[in-house]
Coordinates of C-alpha atoms in Angstrom, one line a residue:
M1 CA -16.4 25.6 7.8
P2 CA -14.8 22.7 9.8
S3 CA -13.1 23.7 13.0
P4 CA -9.3 23.7 13.0
S5 CA -9.5 21.4 16.1
R6 CA -11.0 18.7 13.7
T7 CA -7.8 18.5 11.7
P8 CA -7.5 14.8 10.9
V9 CA -4.3 13.1 12.1
I10 CA -3.0 9.5 12.4
V11 CA -2.3 8.6 16.0
G12 CA -1.9 4.8 16.0
I13 CA -0.4 2.1 13.8
G14 CA -0.1 -1.7 14.3
L15 CA 1.1 -4.7 12.4
S16 CA 0.0 -8.3 12.9
D17 CA 2.4 -11.2 12.9
A18 CA 4.1 -11.8 9.5
P19 CA 5.2 -13.0 7.0
K20 CA 3.6 -16.4 7.8
A21 CA 1.3 -16.8 10.7
P22 CA -0.6 -20.1 10.7
H23 CA -2.1 -19.3 14.1
L24 CA -4.1 -16.4 12.7
D25 CA -6.9 -16.3 10.2
V26 CA -8.1 -13.2 8.3
R27 CA -10.0 -11.6 11.2
G28 CA -7.3 -12.8 13.7
H29 CA -4.8 -10.6 11.8
Q30 CA -7.2 -7.6 12.0
A31 CA -7.8 -8.1 15.7
Q32 CA -4.1 -8.4 16.5
A33 CA -3.2 -5.4 14.4
L34 CA -6.0 -3.3 15.9
H35 CA -5.0 -4.2 19.4
R36 CA -1.4 -3.1 18.7
A37 CA -2.5 0.1 17.1
L38 CA -4.7 0.9 20.1
E39 CA -1.7 0.3 22.4
D40 CA 0.4 2.5 20.2
S41 CA -2.1 5.4 20.4
G42 CA -3.2 5.1 24.0
L43 CA -6.8 4.9 22.9
D44 CA -9.4 2.4 24.1
K45 CA -11.5 0.2 21.7
R46 CA -14.6 1.9 23.1
D47 CA -13.3 5.2 21.6
I48 CA -13.7 3.9 18.1
D49 CA -16.8 5.2 16.3
G50 CA -15.7 4.7 12.7
F51 CA -14.4 1.7 10.9
G52 CA -13.1 0.8 7.5
S53 CA -11.8 -2.5 6.0
A54 CA -11.4 -3.9 2.5
E55 CA -12.4 -7.5 2.5
A56 CA -13.5 -8.3 -1.1
F57 CA -10.1 -9.9 -1.9
I58 CA -10.3 -12.4 0.9
P59 CA -10.8 -15.9 -0.5
G60 CA -14.1 -17.2 0.6
V61 CA -15.2 -14.1 2.5
P62 CA -17.6 -11.9 0.5
A63 CA -17.5 -8.2 1.0
S64 CA -21.0 -8.4 2.5
E65 CA -19.5 -9.9 5.6
L66 CA -17.9 -6.7 6.7
P67 CA -20.6 -6.3 9.4
E68 CA -19.5 -9.7 10.8
T69 CA -15.9 -8.4 11.0
I70 CA -17.2 -5.4 13.0
E71 CA -19.0 -7.8 15.3
Y72 CA -15.9 -10.0 15.7
L73 CA -13.8 -7.0 16.6
G74 CA -16.4 -5.8 19.1
L75 CA -16.9 -2.4 17.6
D76 CA -20.0 -0.1 17.5
P77 CA -19.3 2.3 14.7
R78 CA -21.6 5.1 13.4
W79 CA -19.4 5.5 10.2
I80 CA -18.4 2.4 8.1
D81 CA -16.4 2.2 4.9
G82 CA -15.9 -1.0 2.8
T83 CA -14.4 0.7 -0.3
Y84 CA -12.6 -1.9 -2.4
T85 CA -10.2 -0.7 -5.2
G86 CA -7.7 -3.6 -4.9
G87 CA -4.2 -2.6 -3.6
S88 CA -5.1 1.0 -3.3
A89 CA -8.2 0.4 -1.1
Y90 CA -6.6 1.9 2.1
E91 CA -5.4 5.0 0.4
F92 CA -9.0 5.6 -0.7
Q93 CA -10.3 4.7 2.7
L94 CA -7.9 7.1 4.4
L95 CA -9.1 9.8 2.0
H96 CA -12.7 9.0 3.2
A97 CA -11.6 8.9 6.8
E98 CA -10.0 12.3 6.5
R99 CA -13.2 13.8 5.2
A100 CA -15.3 12.1 7.9
I101 CA -13.1 13.4 10.7
R102 CA -13.3 16.9 9.3
D103 CA -17.1 16.9 8.9
G104 CA -17.8 15.3 12.3
S105 CA -19.1 12.0 10.9
A106 CA -16.8 10.2 13.3
D107 CA -14.2 11.1 16.0
V108 CA -12.0 8.1 16.0
I109 CA -11.7 5.9 12.9
A110 CA -9.9 2.5 12.7
L111 CA -8.9 1.1 9.4
T112 CA -7.9 -2.6 9.5
Y113 CA -6.7 -5.3 7.1
G114 CA -5.9 -8.9 7.5
S115 CA -5.0 -11.8 5.2
D116 CA -3.8 -15.4 5.6
L117 CA -3.1 -15.7 1.9
L118 CA 0.2 -17.6 2.3
T119 CA -1.0 -20.0 5.0
R120 CA -4.3 -20.6 3.3
M121 CA -2.4 -21.9 0.3
G122 CA -1.6 -25.0 2.4
R123 CA -5.0 -25.4 4.0
S124 CA -6.7 -27.2 1.1
L125 CA -6.0 -29.0 -2.1
G126 CA -4.5 -26.8 -4.8
T127 CA -3.9 -23.3 -3.8
G128 CA -6.9 -22.9 -1.5
Y129 CA -7.9 -19.8 -3.3
T130 CA -11.6 -19.4 -4.0
R131 CA -11.9 -17.9 -7.4
Q132 CA -13.9 -14.6 -7.7
P133 CA -16.3 -14.1 -10.6
V134 CA -14.3 -13.2 -13.7
S135 CA -16.8 -10.6 -15.0
A136 CA -15.4 -8.7 -18.0
S137 CA -12.0 -10.4 -17.6
Q138 CA -13.6 -13.5 -19.2
Y139 CA -12.9 -11.8 -22.5
E140 CA -9.2 -11.5 -21.7
E141 CA -8.4 -14.8 -20.1
P142 CA -8.9 -17.1 -23.2
Y143 CA -5.8 -15.3 -24.6
G144 CA -3.7 -16.4 -21.6
K145 CA -3.9 -13.2 -19.6
T146 CA -2.6 -13.5 -16.0
T147 CA -1.9 -10.8 -13.4
V148 CA 1.8 -10.8 -14.1
S149 CA 1.3 -10.9 -17.9
S150 CA -0.7 -7.7 -17.7
Y151 CA 2.1 -5.9 -15.9
A152 CA 4.6 -7.5 -18.4
M153 CA 2.7 -5.8 -21.2
A154 CA 3.1 -2.5 -19.5
A155 CA 6.8 -3.1 -19.0
M156 CA 7.4 -4.1 -22.6
R157 CA 5.5 -1.1 -23.8
H158 CA 7.6 1.2 -21.6
M159 CA 10.8 -0.4 -22.9
H160 CA 9.6 0.0 -26.5
D161 CA 8.6 3.7 -26.1
Y162 CA 11.5 4.9 -23.8
G163 CA 14.3 2.4 -24.0
T164 CA 13.9 1.3 -20.4
T165 CA 16.0 -1.8 -19.6
S166 CA 15.5 -4.9 -17.5
A167 CA 18.6 -3.9 -15.5
Q168 CA 16.9 -0.7 -14.6
L169 CA 13.8 -2.5 -13.4
A170 CA 16.1 -4.9 -11.5
E171 CA 17.6 -2.0 -9.5
I172 CA 14.2 -1.4 -8.0
A173 CA 14.1 -5.0 -6.7
V174 CA 17.7 -4.7 -5.4
S175 CA 17.2 -1.4 -3.6
T176 CA 14.0 -2.8 -2.0
R177 CA 15.8 -5.9 -0.8
E178 CA 18.5 -3.7 0.7
Y179 CA 15.8 -2.2 3.0
A180 CA 14.3 -5.6 3.8
R181 CA 17.7 -6.7 5.2
H182 CA 16.9 -4.4 8.2
N183 CA 13.4 -5.7 8.7
P184 CA 13.3 -8.8 10.9
N185 CA 9.7 -9.5 9.7
A186 CA 10.5 -9.4 6.0
I187 CA 10.0 -12.7 4.1
Y188 CA 13.2 -12.2 2.0
R189 CA 16.2 -10.7 3.6
D190 CA 19.3 -12.1 1.8
P191 CA 20.9 -9.4 -0.4
I192 CA 20.5 -9.7 -4.2
T193 CA 22.2 -8.1 -7.2
I194 CA 21.0 -7.0 -10.5
D195 CA 22.5 -10.1 -12.0
D196 CA 20.5 -12.2 -9.5
V197 CA 17.3 -10.5 -10.7
L198 CA 18.1 -10.9 -14.4
S199 CA 19.1 -14.6 -14.0
S200 CA 16.0 -15.5 -12.0
R201 CA 13.3 -17.4 -13.9
M202 CA 11.4 -15.5 -16.5
V203 CA 7.8 -15.4 -15.5
A204 CA 6.3 -13.1 -18.2
D205 CA 8.7 -11.4 -20.5
P206 CA 10.3 -9.1 -19.6
L207 CA 9.5 -9.7 -15.9
H208 CA 11.6 -12.2 -13.9
K209 CA 10.7 -13.9 -10.7
L210 CA 12.6 -11.3 -8.7
D211 CA 10.6 -8.5 -10.4
C212 CA 7.5 -9.9 -8.7
C213 CA 6.0 -9.4 -5.3
A214 CA 6.0 -12.0 -2.5
I215 CA 3.0 -13.9 -1.2
T216 CA 2.6 -13.6 2.6
D217 CA 0.3 -13.4 5.5
G218 CA -0.1 -10.2 7.4
G219 CA -2.3 -7.4 8.6
G220 CA -2.3 -3.8 9.7
A221 CA -4.3 -1.1 11.4
V222 CA -4.3 2.7 11.3
I223 CA -6.2 4.9 13.7
V224 CA -7.3 8.4 12.7
T225 CA -8.7 11.1 15.0
T226 CA -8.7 14.8 15.5
A227 CA -5.7 17.0 16.3
E228 CA -7.5 18.1 19.5
R229 CA -8.0 14.5 20.7
A230 CA -4.4 13.7 19.7
R231 CA -3.0 16.1 22.4
D232 CA -3.8 13.6 25.1
L233 CA -2.3 10.6 23.3
R234 CA 1.1 8.8 23.4
K235 CA 2.7 9.6 20.1
E236 CA 3.4 12.6 18.0
P237 CA 0.5 12.8 15.5
V238 CA 1.0 12.6 11.7
S239 CA -1.0 15.0 9.6
I240 CA -2.9 14.0 6.5
L241 CA -1.9 16.8 4.2
G242 CA -3.5 15.9 0.9
T243 CA -5.4 12.9 -0.5
A244 CA -6.8 12.0 -3.9
G245 CA -7.8 9.0 -5.9
R246 CA -8.6 8.2 -9.5
Q247 CA -9.6 5.1 -11.6
T248 CA -9.1 5.0 -15.3
H249 CA -10.1 1.4 -16.0
W250 CA -10.2 -2.0 -14.3
N251 CA -9.5 -4.7 -16.9
V252 CA -6.2 -4.2 -18.7
C253 CA -7.8 -4.4 -22.1
Q254 CA -9.5 -1.1 -21.2
A255 CA -6.3 0.7 -20.1
P256 CA -6.1 4.0 -22.0
D257 CA -2.3 3.9 -21.8
L258 CA 0.0 1.2 -20.6
T259 CA 2.9 3.6 -19.8
T260 CA 1.1 5.7 -17.2
T261 CA -1.4 5.5 -14.4
A262 CA -4.2 7.4 -12.9
G263 CA -1.6 8.9 -10.6
A264 CA -1.1 11.5 -13.3
T265 CA -4.3 13.1 -12.2
A266 CA -4.6 11.9 -8.6
G267 CA -1.0 13.0 -7.8
P268 CA -1.4 16.7 -8.8
E269 CA -4.7 16.8 -7.0
A270 CA -3.2 15.5 -3.7
F271 CA -0.2 17.8 -4.0
G272 CA -2.6 20.7 -4.7
R273 CA -4.6 20.0 -1.5
A274 CA -1.4 19.7 0.5
G275 CA 0.1 22.9 -1.0
L276 CA 3.3 20.9 -1.9
T277 CA 5.1 19.5 -4.9
P278 CA 7.0 16.2 -5.5
A279 CA 10.2 18.0 -4.7
D280 CA 8.9 18.5 -1.1
V281 CA 8.6 14.7 -0.5
D282 CA 11.3 13.2 1.7
M283 CA 10.4 9.5 1.2
A284 CA 7.8 7.5 -0.7
M285 CA 5.9 4.3 -0.3
L286 CA 5.0 3.2 -3.8
Y287 CA 3.0 0.0 -4.4
D288 CA 5.4 -2.6 -5.7
S289 CA 3.4 -5.5 -7.0
F290 CA 6.0 -5.6 -9.7
T291 CA 9.1 -3.5 -10.4
I292 CA 7.3 -1.8 -13.3
T293 CA 4.6 -0.6 -10.9
V294 CA 7.1 1.5 -9.0
L295 CA 8.6 2.9 -12.2
L296 CA 5.2 4.0 -13.6
L297 CA 4.1 5.5 -10.3
L298 CA 7.4 7.5 -10.1
E299 CA 6.6 9.0 -13.5
S300 CA 2.9 9.5 -13.3
L301 CA 3.1 11.1 -9.8
G302 CA 5.6 13.7 -11.2
F303 CA 8.8 12.7 -9.5
V304 CA 10.4 12.4 -12.9
K305 CA 9.1 13.0 -16.5
P306 CA 7.7 10.2 -18.5
G307 CA 10.5 8.0 -19.8
E308 CA 13.0 9.2 -17.3
G309 CA 12.2 6.7 -14.5
G310 CA 14.7 4.1 -15.7
A311 CA 17.6 6.4 -15.5
F312 CA 16.3 7.8 -12.2
V313 CA 16.3 4.4 -10.4
E314 CA 19.5 3.3 -12.1
A315 CA 21.3 6.2 -10.4
G316 CA 20.4 4.8 -7.0
N317 CA 17.8 7.4 -6.1
L318 CA 15.5 5.0 -4.4
R319 CA 18.1 4.0 -1.8
L320 CA 18.5 5.5 1.6
D321 CA 21.1 8.0 0.4
G322 CA 19.3 8.7 -2.8
A323 CA 17.0 11.6 -3.8
L324 CA 13.8 9.6 -2.9
P325 CA 14.2 6.7 -0.5
T326 CA 11.4 4.4 -1.4
N327 CA 9.7 1.3 0.2
T328 CA 11.9 1.4 3.2
D329 CA 10.2 -1.5 4.9
G330 CA 11.3 -3.8 2.1
G331 CA 8.2 -3.4 0.1
G332 CA 5.8 -6.0 -1.3
M333 CA 8.7 -7.6 -3.2
S334 CA 10.8 -8.5 -0.1
S335 CA 8.8 -7.7 3.1
C336 CA 5.2 -8.6 2.8
H337 CA 2.4 -8.7 0.2
P338 CA -0.6 -10.5 1.7
G339 CA -3.0 -9.4 -1.1
L340 CA -3.8 -5.7 -0.5
R341 CA -0.7 -3.9 0.5
G342 CA -2.0 -0.3 0.6
I343 CA -2.3 -0.2 4.4
F344 CA 1.4 -1.1 4.9
L345 CA 2.4 1.8 2.8
I346 CA 0.7 4.2 5.2
I347 CA 2.1 2.4 8.3
E348 CA 5.7 2.7 7.1
A349 CA 5.2 6.3 6.1
V350 CA 4.0 7.0 9.6
R351 CA 7.0 5.2 11.1
Q352 CA 9.3 7.4 9.0
L353 CA 7.6 10.6 10.0
R354 CA 7.8 9.7 13.7
G355 CA 11.5 8.8 13.4
E356 CA 10.9 5.2 14.4
A357 CA 12.4 3.5 11.3
G358 CA 15.7 2.5 12.9
A359 CA 18.5 1.6 10.5
V360 CA 16.4 2.7 7.5
Q361 CA 15.3 6.0 9.0
V362 CA 15.3 8.8 6.4
P363 CA 17.1 11.8 8.0
D364 CA 14.9 14.8 8.8
C365 CA 11.8 13.2 7.3
E366 CA 9.0 15.8 7.3
V367 CA 6.8 14.8 4.3
A368 CA 6.0 11.2 3.1
L369 CA 3.9 10.0 0.2
A370 CA 2.0 6.7 0.0
A371 CA 0.6 5.7 -3.4
G372 CA -1.5 2.5 -3.7
S373 CA -2.2 0.8 -7.1
G374 CA -5.2 -1.4 -7.5
G375 CA -6.2 -3.7 -10.2
W376 CA -4.0 -3.7 -13.3
L377 CA -2.5 -0.2 -12.8
S378 CA -6.2 0.8 -12.6
A379 CA -7.1 2.7 -9.4
I380 CA -4.5 4.9 -7.8
G381 CA -4.9 6.4 -4.3
V382 CA -2.4 9.0 -3.1
N383 CA -1.9 10.1 0.5
I384 CA 0.6 12.9 1.4
L385 CA 1.4 12.8 5.1
G386 CA 3.4 15.2 7.3
R387 CA 5.1 15.2 10.7
G388 CA 3.2 16.8 13.5
V389 CA 0.0 18.8 13.3
R390 CA -0.2 21.2 10.3

């Protein structure tokens, strides 16, 4: 049985320059974020003996080059994780890191991410994006499937089944922008209204431009160690109370149900491990690639029943004075979305639990949830975090 002293805790977080940083490439973002996370924790780079990073999304950088990233960062890990599940990769990697700390596979684990997605768009002809192999999606793309159209199908189905409205989805974008106003590093900070969202260009019916995430540069780092080691460090640790992850499909044509996600199984599992329920969560960081993503995560994780998400967000419950303050850094729609946003969910949840969120600080924040969504509502990773050592 693992020793209580090996309770896994988060002790360091760091962000790289964002939302546009032409002076940094993919690995430069990781190096800068890791340096800042080490300063935040009080640890030295030589203390790191575990490392995780999701690089399969990076244009032109195959996942097999993860060892080169390790070399670039000057690390010497005995535990390595390159799990890639799209936007939920870091929720899955934190799940793995938690287990590795408990069983002694590593003592100090750093998870890093970096992307120059926005800057890279201007570095070559066209978008500068190196297309990945389409695999099974080749059977969908002849019919005009794009990323946004896949989510639009989910939104349309939810509207058909439950009467959800575009104005209700728009409230998600509006509340997220309200938080971004207080984030000096957010790409979009000007306030918007529901009418602004509804009058913005239609991208894929029923999703408008302001229902969609931003494209930015950015990177982040999270450092995990034992509760015993944390006693000597700078900041109050954050406990990893419960983690879980599930994947139901990858390509949208294989989705078993467009109105729910794998969070319907991953959520209860994570809450069960934490000994908590959705009612115990003080704030949430929910992947917001699109407004419908947030709505489906709210329902599938059990914060509301299926079909009740629209009314829940319409009542203002995602705002700071609402029942579930959500995406308090401004989210992927208004703050940053450099490709894989999962690590930023964890970082903002830690800030809230430490009481470091400034004007958007959730009062008496003791429990926070981060839920990443990868693929086309395909792979959901759930991390439930708590203040202090538990």
